Amino acid sequence: MPAEPLYIQIKQYIEDKIDQGHWGIGERISTEMELTEQFDVSRMTVNKAIRDLVGEGKLERRPRLGTFVTRPVEKAQSPLLDTRNIANEVASRGKQYSSEVLRHEATQADQHIATKLGVMLGSSVYYSEILHKENELPIQLECRWVNAKYAPHYHQQDFTKTTPNEYLTANCPMTQSSILLRQSPVAINSAHCWK
């Protein structure tokens, strides 16, 4: 079994240090350069780990001062977790939904996709491009990369009968750290809308 990507290991190290009280709320953590030397990795790898923790609200960057531990904030469920199924949105407007599958394939993660999904280079991933329509007019082009580990049957789905959102919501873990419309371990998605 392959080891976790280096940036995830560094992220876990930082989280462990925070949990153990080594870095308290409001305290500055080690600099990127210090972590780069400590783990013998590129600065880009350390930067990715810190960016993820900033995105999760565990750290904050202060220009020219460093990166600091933030106070945990109790949040109501994020509206991003309430991702909406476009077929339902179209139906709610009293219109007819349809889709056209432009690409739907199994492949291997290149460097960019591996970094985005937090998987090893060459890992199994799926890619789909689906043109969503309302009354036969295109309204959205959805391009989605999916981590095969979390959705092993994604590439076998008929996305003219269901949407990727509907399938992934029913079959994959949906947590704060796996938001489908943002960078996540499950899927990364981009949608280009018209109207």
CSV table of C-alpha atoms in Angstrom, one decimal:
chain,number,residue,atom,x,y,z
A,1,MET,CA,0.0,0.0,0.0
A,2,PRO,CA,1.6,3.3,-1.0
A,3,ALA,CA,2.3,5.9,1.6
A,4,GLU,CA,0.2,9.1,1.8
A,5,PRO,CA,1.5,11.9,-0.4
A,6,LEU,CA,4.1,14.0,1.3
A,7,TYR,CA,1.9,17.1,1.7
A,8,ILE,CA,-0.7,15.1,3.5
A,9,GLN,CA,2.0,13.7,5.9
A,10,ILE,CA,3.1,17.3,6.6
A,11,LYS,CA,-0.5,18.5,7.0
A,12,GLN,CA,-1.0,15.6,9.6
A,13,TYR,CA,2.2,16.6,11.4
A,14,ILE,CA,1.0,20.2,11.8
A,15,GLU,CA,-2.5,19.1,12.9
A,16,ASP,CA,-0.9,16.7,15.4
A,17,LYS,CA,1.3,19.5,16.8
A,18,ILE,CA,-1.8,21.7,17.2
A,19,ASP,CA,-3.8,18.9,18.8
A,20,GLN,CA,-1.0,18.2,21.3
A,21,GLY,CA,-0.8,21.8,22.3
A,22,HIS,CA,2.7,22.4,20.8
A,23,TRP,CA,1.2,25.3,18.9
A,24,GLY,CA,-1.6,27.0,20.7
A,25,ILE,CA,-4.3,29.3,19.3
A,26,GLY,CA,-2.8,32.5,18.1
A,27,GLU,CA,0.7,31.1,18.0
A,28,ARG,CA,2.9,31.1,14.9
A,29,ILE,CA,3.9,27.7,13.5
A,30,SER,CA,7.2,26.8,11.9
A,31,THR,CA,8.0,28.7,8.7
A,32,GLU,CA,7.6,27.1,5.3
A,33,MET,CA,11.4,27.1,5.0
A,34,GLU,CA,11.8,25.4,8.4
A,35,LEU,CA,9.3,22.7,7.4
A,36,THR,CA,10.9,22.3,4.0
A,37,GLU,CA,14.3,21.6,5.7
A,38,GLN,CA,12.8,19.4,8.4
A,39,PHE,CA,11.0,17.1,5.9
A,40,ASP,CA,13.5,17.5,3.1
A,41,VAL,CA,10.8,18.4,0.6
A,42,SER,CA,10.2,21.2,-1.9
A,43,ARG,CA,8.6,24.4,-0.6
A,44,MET,CA,5.7,23.8,-2.9
A,45,THR,CA,4.9,20.6,-1.0
A,46,VAL,CA,4.9,22.4,2.4
A,47,ASN,CA,2.9,25.3,0.9
A,48,LYS,CA,0.2,22.8,-0.3
A,49,ALA,CA,-0.2,21.4,3.2
A,50,ILE,CA,-0.4,24.9,4.8
A,51,ARG,CA,-2.9,26.1,2.1
A,52,ASP,CA,-5.2,23.1,2.8
A,53,LEU,CA,-5.1,23.9,6.6
A,54,VAL,CA,-5.8,27.6,5.9
A,55,GLY,CA,-8.7,26.5,3.6
A,56,GLU,CA,-10.1,24.4,6.5
A,57,GLY,CA,-9.9,27.3,8.9
A,58,LYS,CA,-7.2,25.8,11.1
A,59,LEU,CA,-4.4,28.2,10.2
A,60,GLU,CA,-4.3,31.8,9.0
A,61,ARG,CA,-1.5,33.6,7.1
A,62,ARG,CA,-0.5,37.1,8.1
A,63,PRO,CA,1.6,38.9,5.5
A,64,ARG,CA,5.2,39.4,6.7
A,65,LEU,CA,4.4,37.8,10.1
A,66,GLY,CA,3.9,34.1,9.3
A,67,THR,CA,1.2,31.4,9.7
A,68,PHE,CA,-0.8,31.2,12.9
A,69,VAL,CA,-3.1,28.7,14.6
A,70,THR,CA,-6.7,29.9,14.5
A,71,ARG,CA,-9.5,29.4,17.0
A,72,PRO,CA,-11.9,26.6,16.0
A,73,VAL,CA,-15.2,28.0,14.8
A,74,GLU,CA,-18.4,26.2,15.2
A,75,LYS,CA,-20.2,26.5,11.9
A,76,ALA,CA,-23.6,25.6,10.8
A,77,GLN,CA,-23.6,23.1,8.0
A,78,SER,CA,-21.9,24.7,5.0
A,79,PRO,CA,-24.1,25.5,2.0
A,80,LEU,CA,-21.3,24.0,-0.1
A,81,LEU,CA,-22.2,20.6,1.5
A,82,ASP,CA,-25.7,21.1,0.2
A,83,THR,CA,-24.7,20.7,-3.4
A,84,ARG,CA,-27.7,20.7,-5.6
A,85,ASN,CA,-28.5,18.3,-8.4
A,86,ILE,CA,-28.9,20.2,-11.6
A,87,ALA,CA,-31.6,17.9,-12.9
A,88,ASN,CA,-33.7,18.8,-9.8
A,89,GLU,CA,-33.0,22.5,-10.3
A,90,VAL,CA,-34.2,22.3,-13.9
A,91,ALA,CA,-37.3,20.3,-12.9
A,92,SER,CA,-38.1,22.8,-10.1
A,93,ARG,CA,-38.3,25.5,-12.8
A,94,GLY,CA,-40.9,23.4,-14.6
A,95,LYS,CA,-38.5,22.7,-17.5
A,96,GLN,CA,-37.3,19.4,-19.0
A,97,TYR,CA,-33.8,18.3,-18.1
A,98,SER,CA,-31.5,16.2,-20.4
A,99,SER,CA,-27.8,15.6,-20.7
A,100,GLU,CA,-25.2,14.6,-23.2
A,101,VAL,CA,-22.1,12.7,-22.2
A,102,LEU,CA,-19.1,14.1,-24.1
A,103,ARG,CA,-16.4,12.2,-22.3
A,104,HIS,CA,-16.5,9.5,-19.6
A,105,GLU,CA,-13.3,7.5,-19.0
A,106,ALA,CA,-11.0,5.8,-16.6
A,107,THR,CA,-7.4,7.1,-16.6
A,108,GLN,CA,-4.4,7.8,-14.3
A,109,ALA,CA,-3.8,10.9,-12.3
A,110,ASP,CA,-1.2,13.3,-13.7
A,111,GLN,CA,0.8,15.6,-11.4
A,112,HIS,CA,-1.9,18.3,-11.4
A,113,ILE,CA,-4.8,16.0,-10.7
A,114,ALA,CA,-2.9,13.9,-8.2
A,115,THR,CA,-2.1,17.1,-6.2
A,116,LYS,CA,-5.7,18.3,-6.4
A,117,LEU,CA,-7.2,15.0,-5.3
A,118,GLY,CA,-4.5,14.2,-2.8
A,119,VAL,CA,-3.6,10.9,-4.4
A,120,MET,CA,-0.3,9.4,-5.7
A,121,LEU,CA,0.8,10.2,-9.2
A,122,GLY,CA,-0.6,7.5,-11.5
A,123,SER,CA,-3.5,6.6,-9.2
A,124,SER,CA,-6.8,5.4,-10.8
A,125,VAL,CA,-9.1,8.3,-11.4
A,126,TYR,CA,-12.2,8.9,-13.6
A,127,TYR,CA,-12.9,11.9,-15.8
A,128,SER,CA,-16.3,13.0,-17.2
A,129,GLU,CA,-17.6,15.8,-19.2
A,130,ILE,CA,-21.3,16.2,-19.3
A,131,LEU,CA,-23.4,18.9,-21.1
A,132,HIS,CA,-26.5,19.6,-19.0
A,133,LYS,CA,-29.5,20.9,-20.9
A,134,GLU,CA,-32.8,22.7,-20.1
A,135,ASN,CA,-35.5,22.2,-22.7
A,136,GLU,CA,-32.7,20.9,-25.1
A,137,LEU,CA,-30.7,24.1,-24.7
A,138,PRO,CA,-27.2,23.8,-23.1
A,139,ILE,CA,-27.0,25.4,-19.6
A,140,GLN,CA,-23.9,23.9,-18.0
A,141,LEU,CA,-20.8,22.0,-19.0
A,142,GLU,CA,-19.6,19.9,-16.1
A,143,CYS,CA,-16.0,18.6,-16.1
A,144,ARG,CA,-15.3,16.3,-13.2
A,145,TRP,CA,-12.3,14.3,-11.9
A,146,VAL,CA,-13.2,11.6,-9.4
A,147,ASN,CA,-11.0,9.6,-7.1
A,148,ALA,CA,-11.6,5.9,-7.9
A,149,LYS,CA,-10.9,4.9,-4.3
A,150,TYR,CA,-14.1,6.6,-3.2
A,151,ALA,CA,-16.3,5.9,-6.2
A,152,PRO,CA,-15.0,2.7,-7.8
A,153,HIS,CA,-18.1,2.3,-10.0
A,154,TYR,CA,-18.3,5.9,-11.2
A,155,HIS,CA,-17.0,5.0,-14.7
A,156,GLN,CA,-19.8,2.4,-15.1
A,157,GLN,CA,-22.7,4.8,-14.6
A,158,ASP,CA,-25.0,6.0,-17.4
A,159,PHE,CA,-25.0,9.7,-16.9
A,160,THR,CA,-27.9,10.2,-19.3
A,161,LYS,CA,-30.1,8.6,-16.7
A,162,THR,CA,-28.6,10.1,-13.5
A,163,THR,CA,-26.3,13.0,-12.8
A,164,PRO,CA,-22.8,12.6,-11.3
A,165,ASN,CA,-24.0,14.7,-8.4
A,166,GLU,CA,-26.8,12.3,-7.7
A,167,TYR,CA,-24.6,9.2,-8.0
A,168,LEU,CA,-21.8,10.7,-5.8
A,169,THR,CA,-24.1,12.0,-3.2
A,170,ALA,CA,-25.8,8.6,-2.8
A,171,ASN,CA,-22.6,6.5,-2.9
A,172,CYS,CA,-19.6,8.6,-1.5
A,173,PRO,CA,-18.7,10.1,1.8
A,174,MET,CA,-19.9,13.7,2.0
A,175,THR,CA,-18.0,15.5,4.8
A,176,GLN,CA,-16.6,18.9,5.4
A,177,SER,CA,-13.3,17.7,3.9
A,178,SER,CA,-14.9,16.1,0.8
A,179,ILE,CA,-17.0,18.8,-0.8
A,180,LEU,CA,-17.8,17.8,-4.3
A,181,LEU,CA,-17.7,21.3,-5.8
A,182,ARG,CA,-14.4,22.2,-4.3
A,183,GLN,CA,-11.0,20.5,-4.0
A,184,SER,CA,-11.7,17.2,-2.2
A,185,PRO,CA,-10.4,13.7,-1.8
A,186,VAL,CA,-13.5,12.5,-3.6
A,187,ALA,CA,-13.9,14.7,-6.6
A,188,ILE,CA,-13.0,18.0,-8.2
A,189,ASN,CA,-15.5,19.6,-10.4
A,190,SER,CA,-15.7,22.6,-12.6
A,191,ALA,CA,-18.9,23.8,-14.2
A,192,HIS,CA,-19.3,26.4,-17.0
A,193,CYS,CA,-22.8,27.8,-17.0
A,194,TRP,CA,-24.8,29.7,-19.7
A,195,LYS,CA,-28.0,31.6,-19.3
